[in-house]
PDB file of C-alpha atoms and ligand atoms in Angstrom:
ATOM      1  CA  MET A   1      -0.163   0.254   0.310  1.00 91.00           C
ATOM      2  CA  LYS A   2       1.420   3.312  -0.855  1.00 95.00           C
ATOM      3  CA  LYS A   3       2.143   6.050   1.739  1.00 97.00           C
ATOM      4  CA  ALA A   4       2.328   9.686   2.384  1.00 98.00           C
ATOM      5  CA  CYS A   5       2.304  11.768   4.703  1.00 98.00           C
ATOM      6  CA  VAL A   6       2.872  16.064   6.295  1.00 98.00           C
ATOM      7  CA  ILE A   7       5.591  16.337   8.409  1.00 98.00           C
ATOM      8  CA  GLY A   8       5.133  19.288  10.966  1.00 97.00           C
ATOM      9  CA  TYR A   9       6.214  20.252  14.070  1.00 98.00           C
ATOM     10  CA  PRO A  10       3.661  20.536  15.673  1.00 96.00           C
ATOM     11  CA  VAL A  11       1.218  18.894  13.668  1.00 96.00           C
ATOM     12  CA  SER A  12      -1.859  18.140  14.912  1.00 94.00           C
ATOM     13  CA  HIS A  13      -3.681  20.986  13.785  1.00 91.00           C
ATOM     14  CA  SER A  14      -2.762  20.053  10.207  1.00 95.00           C
ATOM     15  CA  LEU A  15      -6.681  19.365   8.392  1.00 96.00           C
ATOM     16  CA  SER A  16      -3.987  17.618   4.914  1.00 97.00           C
ATOM     17  CA  PRO A  17      -4.933  14.139   6.280  1.00 98.00           C
ATOM     18  CA  LYS A  18      -8.827  14.848   6.039  1.00 98.00           C
ATOM     19  CA  LEU A  19      -8.107  15.953   2.853  1.00 98.00           C
ATOM     20  CA  HIS A  20      -6.187  13.273   1.271  1.00 98.00           C
ATOM     21  CA  GLY A  21      -8.165  10.846   3.047  1.00 98.00           C
ATOM     22  CA  PHE A  22     -11.200  11.563   1.377  1.00 98.00           C
ATOM     23  CA  TRP A  23      -9.564  11.510  -2.239  1.00 98.00           C
ATOM     24  CA  LEU A  24      -8.084   8.045  -1.360  1.00 98.00           C
ATOM     25  CA  LYS A  25     -12.086   7.252  -0.452  1.00 98.00           C
ATOM     26  CA  LYS A  26     -13.080   8.708  -3.435  1.00 97.00           C
ATOM     27  CA  TYR A  27     -11.072   7.404  -6.098  1.00 97.00           C
ATOM     28  CA  GLY A  28     -10.962   3.864  -4.595  1.00 97.00           C
ATOM     29  CA  ILE A  29      -7.319   4.158  -4.263  1.00 97.00           C
ATOM     30  CA  GLU A  30      -6.280   1.640  -1.610  1.00 96.00           C
ATOM     31  CA  GLY A  31      -3.797   4.236   0.379  1.00 97.00           C
ATOM     32  CA  GLU A  32      -2.179   5.853   3.730  1.00 97.00           C
ATOM     33  CA  TYR A  33      -1.771   9.752   4.138  1.00 98.00           C
ATOM     34  CA  SER A  34      -0.890  10.356   8.405  1.00 98.00           C
ATOM     35  CA  ALA A  35       0.441  12.886  10.322  1.00 98.00           C
ATOM     36  CA  GLN A  36       3.664  12.474  11.338  1.00 98.00           C
ATOM     37  CA  GLU A  37       5.284  14.941  14.147  1.00 98.00           C
ATOM     38  CA  ILE A  38       9.301  15.122  13.595  1.00 98.00           C
ATOM     39  CA  ARG A  39      11.018  17.250  15.585  1.00 98.00           C
ATOM     40  CA  PRO A  40      13.309  19.557  14.370  1.00 98.00           C
ATOM     41  CA  GLU A  41      16.351  17.877  14.864  1.00 98.00           C
ATOM     42  CA  ALA A  42      14.535  14.586  13.418  1.00 98.00           C
ATOM     43  CA  LEU A  43      13.879  15.693  10.474  1.00 98.00           C
ATOM     44  CA  ALA A  44      16.922  14.546   8.563  1.00 98.00           C
ATOM     45  CA  ASP A  45      16.644  11.283   9.799  1.00 98.00           C
ATOM     46  CA  PHE A  46      12.871  10.779   8.719  1.00 98.00           C
ATOM     47  CA  ILE A  47      13.788  12.791   5.558  1.00 98.00           C
ATOM     48  CA  LYS A  48      17.141  10.289   4.464  1.00 97.00           C
ATOM     49  CA  ASN A  49      14.797   6.823   5.522  1.00 97.00           C
ATOM     50  CA  MET A  50      11.521   7.609   3.927  1.00 97.00           C
ATOM     51  CA  ALA A  51      12.217   5.783   0.839  1.00 96.00           C
ATOM     52  CA  VAL A  52      13.271   2.714   2.606  1.00 95.00           C
ATOM     53  CA  ASN A  53      10.214   3.032   4.340  1.00 96.00           C
ATOM     54  CA  GLY A  54       7.935   2.886   1.759  1.00 95.00           C
ATOM     55  CA  PHE A  55       6.528   6.906   1.424  1.00 97.00           C
ATOM     56  CA  CYS A  56       5.694   7.805  -1.694  1.00 97.00           C
ATOM     57  CA  GLY A  57       6.423  11.580  -0.748  1.00 98.00           C
ATOM     58  CA  ALA A  58       4.849  14.060   2.120  1.00 98.00           C
ATOM     59  CA  ASN A  59       3.971  17.810   2.647  1.00 98.00           C
ATOM     60  CA  LEU A  60       5.800  19.380   4.591  1.00 98.00           C
ATOM     61  CA  THR A  61       4.568  22.254   6.929  1.00 97.00           C
ATOM     62  CA  ILE A  62       5.545  24.542  10.119  1.00 94.00           C
ATOM     63  CA  PRO A  63       8.954  24.418  11.129  1.00 96.00           C
ATOM     64  CA  HIS A  64       9.929  22.527   8.291  1.00 97.00           C
ATOM     65  CA  LYS A  65       9.440  23.693   4.963  1.00 97.00           C
ATOM     66  CA  GLU A  66      12.771  26.066   4.457  1.00 96.00           C
ATOM     67  CA  THR A  67      14.962  23.194   6.340  1.00 97.00           C
ATOM     68  CA  VAL A  68      13.910  20.748   4.308  1.00 98.00           C
ATOM     69  CA  MET A  69      15.519  22.249   0.906  1.00 97.00           C
ATOM     70  CA  LYS A  70      19.267  20.761   2.089  1.00 98.00           C
ATOM     71  CA  LEU A  71      18.232  17.392   2.470  1.00 98.00           C
ATOM     72  CA  LEU A  72      16.854  16.697  -0.927  1.00 98.00           C
ATOM     73  CA  ASP A  73      18.286  15.468  -3.637  1.00 98.00           C
ATOM     74  CA  GLU A  74      16.872  18.283  -6.561  1.00 97.00           C
ATOM     75  CA  LEU A  75      14.223  20.951  -6.257  1.00 97.00           C
ATOM     76  CA  ASP A  76      12.871  22.666  -8.860  1.00 96.00           C
ATOM     77  CA  ASP A  77      12.698  26.290 -10.041  1.00 91.00           C
ATOM     78  CA  THR A  78       9.356  27.322  -7.993  1.00 93.00           C
ATOM     79  CA  ALA A  79      10.552  25.655  -4.838  1.00 95.00           C
ATOM     80  CA  LYS A  80      14.221  27.082  -5.766  1.00 92.00           C
ATOM     81  CA  ALA A  81      12.471  30.502  -6.043  1.00 90.00           C
ATOM     82  CA  ILE A  82       9.468  30.662  -3.078  1.00 92.00           C
ATOM     83  CA  GLY A  83      12.774  30.007  -1.216  1.00 92.00           C
ATOM     84  CA  ALA A  84      10.288  26.612   0.541  1.00 95.00           C
ATOM     85  CA  VAL A  85       9.260  23.157  -0.122  1.00 97.00           C
ATOM     86  CA  ASN A  86       6.488  21.981   0.820  1.00 98.00           C
ATOM     87  CA  LEU A  87       5.683  18.959  -1.220  1.00 98.00           C
ATOM     88  CA  ILE A  88       8.337  15.804  -1.318  1.00 98.00           C
ATOM     89  CA  VAL A  89       7.758  13.357  -4.055  1.00 98.00           C
ATOM     90  CA  VAL A  90       9.678   9.734  -3.996  1.00 98.00           C
ATOM     91  CA  LYS A  91      10.882   8.446  -7.408  1.00 94.00           C
ATOM     92  CA  ASP A  92      13.265   5.435  -8.095  1.00 92.00           C
ATOM     93  CA  GLY A  93      14.730   5.934  -5.022  1.00 92.00           C
ATOM     94  CA  LYS A  94      14.692   9.763  -5.389  1.00 96.00           C
ATOM     95  CA  LEU A  95      13.514  13.048  -3.385  1.00 98.00           C
ATOM     96  CA  SER A  96      12.290  15.799  -5.268  1.00 98.00           C
ATOM     97  CA  GLY A  97      11.413  18.895  -3.730  1.00 98.00           C
ATOM     98  CA  THR A  98       8.730  21.578  -5.154  1.00 98.00           C
ATOM     99  CA  ASN A  99       6.481  24.417  -3.495  1.00 97.00           C
ATOM    100  CA  THR A 100       2.551  24.007  -4.534  1.00 98.00           C
ATOM    101  CA  ASP A 101       1.404  26.686  -2.857  1.00 98.00           C
ATOM    102  CA  ALA A 102       1.810  29.602  -5.635  1.00 97.00           C
ATOM    103  CA  TYR A 103       0.019  27.081  -7.568  1.00 98.00           C
ATOM    104  CA  GLY A 104      -2.685  26.711  -4.931  1.00 98.00           C
ATOM    105  CA  PHE A 105      -3.376  30.669  -4.267  1.00 98.00           C
ATOM    106  CA  ALA A 106      -3.427  31.040  -8.265  1.00 98.00           C
ATOM    107  CA  GLU A 107      -6.359  28.783  -8.816  1.00 98.00           C
ATOM    108  CA  ASN A 108      -8.191  29.785  -5.663  1.00 98.00           C
ATOM    109  CA  ILE A 109      -8.499  33.623  -6.771  1.00 98.00           C
ATOM    110  CA  LYS A 110      -8.108  32.842 -10.339  1.00 98.00           C
ATOM    111  CA  PRO A 111     -12.008  32.665 -11.551  1.00 97.00           C
ATOM    112  CA  HIS A 112     -13.111  35.643  -9.430  1.00 97.00           C
ATOM    113  CA  ILE A 113      -9.932  38.323 -10.314  1.00 98.00           C
ATOM    114  CA  THR A 114     -11.670  41.152 -11.811  1.00 95.00           C
ATOM    115  CA  GLY A 115      -8.301  42.681 -13.095  1.00 97.00           C
ATOM    116  CA  LYS A 116      -4.658  42.659 -13.529  1.00 97.00           C
ATOM    117  CA  ASN A 117      -3.220  45.432 -13.014  1.00 97.00           C
ATOM    118  CA  LYS A 118      -2.813  46.259  -9.156  1.00 98.00           C
ATOM    119  CA  ALA A 119      -2.292  44.126  -6.984  1.00 98.00           C
ATOM    120  CA  VAL A 120      -1.825  44.883  -3.143  1.00 98.00           C
ATOM    121  CA  VAL A 121      -0.170  41.684  -0.704  1.00 98.00           C
ATOM    122  CA  LEU A 122      -0.204  42.768   2.937  1.00 98.00           C
ATOM    123  CA  GLY A 123       3.388  40.953   5.133  1.00 98.00           C
ATOM    124  CA  ALA A 124       6.210  39.581   3.919  1.00 97.00           C
ATOM    125  CA  GLY A 125       6.415  35.952   5.432  1.00 93.00           C
ATOM    126  CA  GLY A 126       6.755  32.745   4.353  1.00 91.00           C
ATOM    127  CA  ALA A 127       3.369  32.536   2.572  1.00 94.00           C
ATOM    128  CA  ALA A 128       3.883  36.531   0.906  1.00 95.00           C
ATOM    129  CA  ARG A 129       6.373  34.351  -1.066  1.00 94.00           C
ATOM    130  CA  ALA A 130       3.791  32.294  -2.300  1.00 95.00           C
ATOM    131  CA  VAL A 131       1.788  34.571  -3.632  1.00 96.00           C
ATOM    132  CA  ILE A 132       3.866  36.849  -4.924  1.00 94.00           C
ATOM    133  CA  TYR A 133       5.777  34.078  -7.146  1.00 93.00           C
ATOM    134  CA  ALA A 134       1.828  33.224  -7.741  1.00 96.00           C
ATOM    135  CA  LEU A 135       0.503  36.949  -8.598  1.00 95.00           C
ATOM    136  CA  ASN A 136       3.984  37.062 -11.619  1.00 91.00           C
ATOM    137  CA  MET A 137       2.522  33.869 -12.907  1.00 92.00           C
ATOM    138  CA  LEU A 138      -0.607  35.114 -13.073  1.00 96.00           C
ATOM    139  CA  GLY A 139       0.266  38.812 -15.074  1.00 95.00           C
ATOM    140  CA  PHE A 140      -0.061  41.469 -12.470  1.00 96.00           C
ATOM    141  CA  ALA A 141       1.180  44.687 -14.056  1.00 96.00           C
ATOM    142  CA  GLU A 142       1.869  46.400 -10.405  1.00 96.00           C
ATOM    143  CA  ILE A 143       2.123  44.441  -7.275  1.00 96.00           C
ATOM    144  CA  ILE A 144       3.096  46.446  -4.073  1.00 97.00           C
ATOM    145  CA  ILE A 145       4.260  44.664  -0.970  1.00 97.00           C
ATOM    146  CA  THR A 146       3.396  45.968   2.187  1.00 98.00           C
ATOM    147  CA  ASN A 147       4.929  44.632   6.001  1.00 98.00           C
ATOM    148  CA  ARG A 148       5.164  46.005   9.337  1.00 98.00           C
ATOM    149  CA  THR A 149       8.979  45.611   9.357  1.00 98.00           C
ATOM    150  CA  LYS A 150       9.421  47.050   5.825  1.00 98.00           C
ATOM    151  CA  GLU A 151      12.877  45.495   5.505  1.00 97.00           C
ATOM    152  CA  ARG A 152      11.695  42.328   5.445  1.00 97.00           C
ATOM    153  CA  ALA A 153       9.681  43.017   2.888  1.00 97.00           C
ATOM    154  CA  GLU A 154      12.674  44.406   0.974  1.00 96.00           C
ATOM    155  CA  GLU A 155      14.433  41.538   1.632  1.00 94.00           C
ATOM    156  CA  LEU A 156      11.938  39.763  -0.258  1.00 92.00           C
ATOM    157  CA  LEU A 157      12.345  41.570  -3.208  1.00 89.00           C
ATOM    158  CA  LEU A 158      15.951  40.830  -2.971  1.00 87.00           C
ATOM    159  CA  SER A 159      15.561  37.589  -2.271  1.00 83.00           C
ATOM    160  CA  TYR A 160      14.132  37.152  -5.985  1.00 76.00           C
ATOM    161  CA  GLN A 161      16.300  39.185  -7.821  1.00 71.00           C
ATOM    162  CA  ARG A 162      19.055  37.347  -6.687  1.00 73.00           C
ATOM    163  CA  MET A 163      17.255  34.233  -7.282  1.00 72.00           C
ATOM    164  CA  LEU A 164      17.182  35.443 -10.816  1.00 64.00           C
ATOM    165  CA  VAL A 165      20.378  36.408 -11.472  1.00 64.00           C
ATOM    166  CA  SER A 166      21.584  33.378 -10.626  1.00 65.00           C
ATOM    167  CA  SER A 167      18.829  30.676 -11.798  1.00 59.00           C
ATOM    168  CA  GLY A 168      19.132  31.693 -15.267  1.00 57.00           C
ATOM    169  CA  ASN A 169      16.765  29.610 -16.118  1.00 54.00           C
ATOM    170  CA  ASN A 170      14.649  31.305 -19.326  1.00 50.00           C
ATOM    171  CA  SER A 171      11.469  29.305 -18.189  1.00 51.00           C
ATOM    172  CA  LEU A 172      11.807  30.858 -14.437  1.00 54.00           C
ATOM    173  CA  ASP A 173      12.724  34.298 -16.284  1.00 54.00           C
ATOM    174  CA  SER A 174       9.826  34.457 -18.073  1.00 48.00           C
ATOM    175  CA  CYS A 175       7.346  33.577 -15.248  1.00 50.00           C
ATOM    176  CA  LEU A 176       8.828  35.937 -12.409  1.00 53.00           C
ATOM    177  CA  ARG A 177       9.382  39.056 -15.504  1.00 53.00           C
ATOM    178  CA  GLY A 178      11.929  40.688 -13.892  1.00 53.00           C
ATOM    179  CA  ASN A 179      11.135  42.758 -10.384  1.00 57.00           C
ATOM    180  CA  ASP A 180      10.476  46.155 -11.786  1.00 75.00           C
ATOM    181  CA  ASN A 181       6.803  45.594 -11.527  1.00 89.00           C
ATOM    182  CA  ILE A 182       7.028  44.758  -7.744  1.00 92.00           C
ATOM    183  CA  GLU A 183       6.855  47.710  -5.098  1.00 95.00           C
ATOM    184  CA  VAL A 184       7.540  48.359  -0.814  1.00 97.00           C
ATOM    185  CA  ALA A 185       5.462  50.399   0.592  1.00 98.00           C
ATOM    186  CA  ASP A 186       5.514  51.529   4.489  1.00 98.00           C
ATOM    187  CA  TRP A 187       3.008  49.976   6.155  1.00 98.00           C
ATOM    188  CA  GLN A 188       1.529  53.034   7.237  1.00 98.00           C
ATOM    189  CA  VAL A 189       0.304  53.744   4.149  1.00 98.00           C
ATOM    190  CA  ARG A 190      -1.236  50.872   3.714  1.00 98.00           C
ATOM    191  CA  GLY A 191      -4.809  52.753   3.299  1.00 98.00           C
ATOM    192  CA  GLU A 192      -3.689  55.153   0.465  1.00 98.00           C
ATOM    193  CA  ILE A 193      -1.969  52.186  -1.748  1.00 98.00           C
ATOM    194  CA  LEU A 194      -5.809  50.937  -2.529  1.00 98.00           C
ATOM    195  CA  LYS A 195      -6.176  53.137  -4.786  1.00 98.00           C
ATOM    196  CA  ASN A 196      -7.084  52.052  -8.263  1.00 98.00           C
ATOM    197  CA  ALA A 197      -5.966  48.482  -7.108  1.00 98.00           C
ATOM    198  CA  ASP A 198      -7.389  45.485  -8.356  1.00 98.00           C
ATOM    199  CA  LEU A 199      -6.550  42.915  -5.456  1.00 98.00           C
ATOM    200  CA  LEU A 200      -5.913  43.058  -2.011  1.00 98.00           C
ATOM    201  CA  VAL A 201      -4.160  39.921  -0.005  1.00 98.00           C
ATOM    202  CA  ASN A 202      -3.440  39.298   3.505  1.00 98.00           C
ATOM    203  CA  THR A 203      -0.954  37.181   4.162  1.00 98.00           C
ATOM    204  CA  THR A 204      -0.207  38.480   7.575  1.00 97.00           C
ATOM    205  CA  SER A 205      -1.472  36.411  10.145  1.00 96.00           C
ATOM    206  CA  LEU A 206      -3.549  38.643  12.225  1.00 97.00           C
ATOM    207  CA  GLY A 207      -7.229  38.193  11.460  1.00 96.00           C
ATOM    208  CA  MET A 208      -6.813  34.504  12.302  1.00 95.00           C
ATOM    209  CA  ALA A 209      -8.800  33.224  15.588  1.00 94.00           C
ATOM    210  CA  GLY A 210      -7.075  34.146  18.626  1.00 94.00           C
ATOM    211  CA  LYS A 211      -5.201  37.497  17.143  1.00 95.00           C
ATOM    212  CA  GLU A 212      -5.976  40.984  16.067  1.00 96.00           C
ATOM    213  CA  PRO A 213      -8.123  42.125  13.496  1.00 96.00           C
ATOM    214  CA  LEU A 214      -5.690  43.325  10.429  1.00 97.00           C
ATOM    215  CA  ASP A 215      -6.756  47.397  11.344  1.00 97.00           C
ATOM    216  CA  ILE A 216      -7.055  48.858   7.490  1.00 98.00           C
ATOM    217  CA  ASP A 217      -9.317  51.547   6.263  1.00 98.00           C
ATOM    218  CA  LEU A 218     -10.688  50.367   2.698  1.00 98.00           C
ATOM    219  CA  SER A 219     -12.103  53.211   1.117  1.00 98.00           C
ATOM    220  CA  GLU A 220      -9.412  53.938  -1.594  1.00 98.00           C
ATOM    221  CA  LEU A 221     -10.408  50.630  -2.249  1.00 98.00           C
ATOM    222  CA  PRO A 222     -12.815  50.400  -5.459  1.00 98.00           C
ATOM    223  CA  LYS A 223     -15.854  48.438  -4.915  1.00 98.00           C
ATOM    224  CA  THR A 224     -14.739  45.820  -7.851  1.00 98.00           C
ATOM    225  CA  ALA A 225     -11.301  44.913  -6.410  1.00 98.00           C
ATOM    226  CA  LEU A 226     -11.017  40.975  -5.094  1.00 98.00           C
ATOM    227  CA  VAL A 227     -10.081  40.757  -1.643  1.00 98.00           C
ATOM    228  CA  THR A 228      -8.737  37.716  -0.524  1.00 98.00           C
ATOM    229  CA  ASP A 229      -7.064  36.230   2.903  1.00 97.00           C
ATOM    230  CA  ILE A 230      -4.778  33.450   3.379  1.00 96.00           C
ATOM    231  CA  VAL A 231      -5.891  32.950   6.992  1.00 95.00           C
ATOM    232  CA  TYR A 232      -8.625  30.300   6.670  1.00 94.00           C
ATOM    233  CA  ASN A 233      -9.399  29.965  10.518  1.00 93.00           C
ATOM    234  CA  PRO A 234     -12.217  31.579  10.836  1.00 96.00           C
ATOM    235  CA  LEU A 235     -13.452  31.274   7.313  1.00 96.00           C
ATOM    236  CA  ILE A 236     -14.908  35.070   6.791  1.00 97.00           C
ATOM    237  CA  THR A 237     -12.093  36.587   8.157  1.00 97.00           C
ATOM    238  CA  PRO A 238     -12.786  40.552   9.954  1.00 97.00           C
ATOM    239  CA  LEU A 239     -11.238  41.884   6.597  1.00 98.00           C
ATOM    240  CA  LEU A 240     -13.181  39.326   4.025  1.00 98.00           C
ATOM    241  CA  ALA A 241     -16.452  40.949   6.534  1.00 98.00           C
ATOM    242  CA  GLN A 242     -14.945  44.259   6.472  1.00 98.00           C
ATOM    243  CA  ALA A 243     -14.626  43.793   2.149  1.00 98.00           C
ATOM    244  CA  GLN A 244     -18.404  42.301   2.010  1.00 98.00           C
ATOM    245  CA  ALA A 245     -20.205  44.569   3.972  1.00 98.00           C
ATOM    246  CA  ARG A 246     -18.715  47.647   1.440  1.00 98.00           C
ATOM    247  CA  GLY A 247     -19.486  45.162  -1.255  1.00 98.00           C
ATOM    248  CA  ASN A 248     -16.543  43.855  -2.604  1.00 98.00           C
ATOM    249  CA  PRO A 249     -16.274  40.910  -3.964  1.00 98.00           C
ATOM    250  CA  THR A 250     -14.268  38.197  -1.568  1.00 98.00           C
ATOM    251  CA  VAL A 251     -12.526  34.809  -1.511  1.00 98.00           C
ATOM    252  CA  ASP A 252     -11.203  33.006   2.019  1.00 98.00           C
ATOM    253  CA  GLY A 253      -8.057  31.180   2.082  1.00 97.00           C
ATOM    254  CA  LEU A 254      -9.747  27.660   2.360  1.00 97.00           C
ATOM    255  CA  GLY A 255      -9.777  27.538  -1.695  1.00 97.00           C
ATOM    256  CA  MET A 256      -5.865  28.171  -1.416  1.00 97.00           C
ATOM    257  CA  LEU A 257      -5.155  25.110   0.911  1.00 97.00           C
ATOM    258  CA  LEU A 258      -7.754  22.944  -0.935  1.00 98.00           C
ATOM    259  CA  HIS A 259      -6.195  23.618  -4.827  1.00 98.00           C
ATOM    260  CA  GLN A 260      -2.446  23.272  -2.937  1.00 98.00           C
ATOM    261  CA  ALA A 261      -2.856  19.708  -2.139  1.00 98.00           C
ATOM    262  CA  VAL A 262      -4.038  18.405  -5.505  1.00 98.00           C
ATOM    263  CA  PRO A 263      -0.703  18.889  -7.257  1.00 98.00           C
ATOM    264  CA  ALA A 264       0.469  16.603  -5.012  1.00 98.00           C
ATOM    265  CA  PHE A 265      -1.870  13.895  -4.785  1.00 98.00           C
ATOM    266  CA  ALA A 266      -1.538  13.939  -8.220  1.00 98.00           C
ATOM    267  CA  ALA A 267       1.643  12.799  -8.245  1.00 97.00           C
ATOM    268  CA  TRP A 268       2.057  10.437  -5.767  1.00 98.00           C
ATOM    269  CA  PHE A 269      -1.249   8.444  -7.083  1.00 97.00           C
ATOM    270  CA  ALA A 270      -0.590   8.909 -10.496  1.00 97.00           C
ATOM    271  CA  LYS A 271      -0.418   5.329 -11.541  1.00 96.00           C
ATOM    272  CA  GLU A 272      -3.953   4.933  -9.225  1.00 97.00           C
ATOM    273  CA  LEU A 273      -5.650   8.026 -10.797  1.00 97.00           C
ATOM    274  CA  ASN A 274      -5.406   6.265 -14.101  1.00 95.00           C
ATOM    275  CA  GLY A 275      -6.178   9.718 -15.552  1.00 96.00           C
ATOM    276  CA  ARG A 276      -8.439  11.214 -13.139  1.00 95.00           C
ATOM    277  CA  LYS A 277      -7.154  14.227 -11.436  1.00 94.00           C
ATOM    278  CA  PRO A 278      -8.482  15.277  -7.781  1.00 97.00           C
ATOM    279  CA  GLU A 279     -10.771  17.360  -7.279  1.00 97.00           C
ATOM    280  CA  VAL A 280     -11.834  20.659  -5.396  1.00 98.00           C
ATOM    281  CA  THR A 281     -15.580  20.369  -5.010  1.00 97.00           C
ATOM    282  CA  GLN A 282     -18.011  22.226  -2.391  1.00 97.00           C
ATOM    283  CA  GLU A 283     -18.778  18.168  -1.493  1.00 98.00           C
ATOM    284  CA  LEU A 284     -15.041  18.089  -0.790  1.00 98.00           C
ATOM    285  CA  ARG A 285     -14.877  22.018   1.072  1.00 97.00           C
ATOM    286  CA  ASP A 286     -17.649  21.122   3.328  1.00 97.00           C
ATOM    287  CA  TYR A 287     -16.141  17.693   4.201  1.00 98.00           C
ATOM    288  CA  ILE A 288     -13.321  19.299   4.923  1.00 97.00           C
ATOM    289  CA  LEU A 289     -15.015  21.959   7.390  1.00 96.00           C
ATOM    290  CA  ALA A 290     -17.273  19.111   9.308  1.00 95.00           C
ATOM    291  CA  LYS A 291     -15.982  19.335  12.315  1.00 81.00           C
TER     292      LYS A 291
HETATM  293  P1  LIG B 301       4.257  33.136   7.332  1.00 77.34           P
HETATM  294  O1  LIG B 301       5.574  32.385   7.083  1.00 77.34           O
HETATM  295  O2  LIG B 301       2.693  32.017   7.534  1.00 77.34           O
HETATM  296  O3  LIG B 301       3.823  34.076   6.697  1.00 77.34           O
HETATM  297  P2  LIG B 301       5.485  34.491   9.414  1.00 77.34           P
HETATM  298  O4  LIG B 301       6.438  34.811   8.591  1.00 77.34           O
HETATM  299  O5  LIG B 301       5.371  34.449  11.125  1.00 77.34           O
HETATM  300  O6  LIG B 301       4.385  34.104   8.830  1.00 77.34           O
HETATM  301  O7  LIG B 301       4.421  36.580   9.063  1.00 77.34           O
HETATM  302  C1  LIG B 301       3.877  36.638   9.728  1.00 77.34           C
HETATM  303  C2  LIG B 301       3.445  38.345   8.830  1.00 77.34           C
HETATM  304  O8  LIG B 301       2.435  38.556   9.008  1.00 77.34           O
HETATM  305  C3  LIG B 301       4.810  39.412   8.779  1.00 77.34           C
HETATM  306  O9  LIG B 301       4.790  40.234   7.317  1.00 77.34           O
HETATM  307  C4  LIG B 301       4.283  39.837   9.950  1.00 77.34           C
HETATM  308  O10 LIG B 301       4.652  41.500  10.126  1.00 77.34           O
HETATM  309  P3  LIG B 301       6.448  41.273  10.545  1.00 77.34           P
HETATM  310  O11 LIG B 301       7.365  40.851   9.413  1.00 77.34           O
HETATM  311  O12 LIG B 301       6.352  42.844  10.733  1.00 77.34           O
HETATM  312  O13 LIG B 301       6.424  40.335  11.862  1.00 77.34           O
HETATM  313  C5  LIG B 301       2.259  40.150  10.147  1.00 77.34           C
HETATM  314  N1  LIG B 301       2.097  39.910  10.718  1.00 77.34           N
HETATM  315  C6  LIG B 301       2.398  39.270  12.541  1.00 77.34           C
HETATM  316  N2  LIG B 301       1.875  40.413  13.593  1.00 77.34           N
HETATM  317  C7  LIG B 301       1.849  41.666  13.090  1.00 77.34           C
HETATM  318  C8  LIG B 301       0.910  42.684  14.122  1.00 77.34           C
HETATM  319  N3  LIG B 301       0.551  42.688  14.428  1.00 77.34           N
HETATM  320  N4  LIG B 301       0.881  43.805  12.282  1.00 77.34           N
HETATM  321  C9  LIG B 301       1.113  44.184  11.647  1.00 77.34           C
HETATM  322  N5  LIG B 301       1.928  43.022  10.963  1.00 77.34           N
HETATM  323  C10 LIG B 301       2.458  41.518  11.890  1.00 77.34           C
END
């Protein structure tokens, strides 16, 4: 029986076992997807033995997404650009790392995008890196990043530039189209930079259950702009509620989690799927949200 898992520390909060379990059952595949609580100091051993222990792959979550990179046989361009791995695929005993968070974010908002001229990204942590990669892939003309700690946003931008120079990779280059379309703005002017924006993305942890809400004045944001949050607990964050109240279209963050899992399941169970593609449906959403 094929085995995959999510590796994290802690990992009990992860919805991935439920998500992949749903598809295993739905597609009648005899497989197993477990949660593996692995301490940082035990990660190298676990990764080294994955293939011999019969794993066909794994997802990575906090705090392993970055540290796992040096433990793998190969990394694709997406993982290098985002600087984090959330998916390992084992093939012929070799471990390949990629990142499907940008894909998940893009797929989640794609049907709802109302324009691609200007996007504003709040936050500059790990999630912001995947979001910015996705916005470039989607072809946004202008991307403005703002973060409480401005240096972190500047560092994020710089690391994209460094990565472009060092990779010399054409496909990556065409994906990222240079960095002249990305700017950094002060956190204090986060309300003002919303003028003429087509998309507003929150990648900060503000608005998450137990954290303070994001404090932002939306009055400059066009009413047609799409507002999305990568936080999905609660599903309707204070930001999304604020946007909905003034008539903006919104997309919640759960879809990103569901969509990022599609390429993982498709890669591990390609043979068993036999041409079928794991789907993100309302049925899946309802199942994940059910207690
Ligand atoms: P992740 O990797 O999930 O994105 P992270 O690296 O901890 O998580 O980043 C969290 C983001 O939320 C950061 O952009 C952080 O801003 P700083 O870089 O200034 O820390 C942002 N954030 C967290 N608490 C915040 C607060 N009270 N006000 C503004 N931004 C906050």
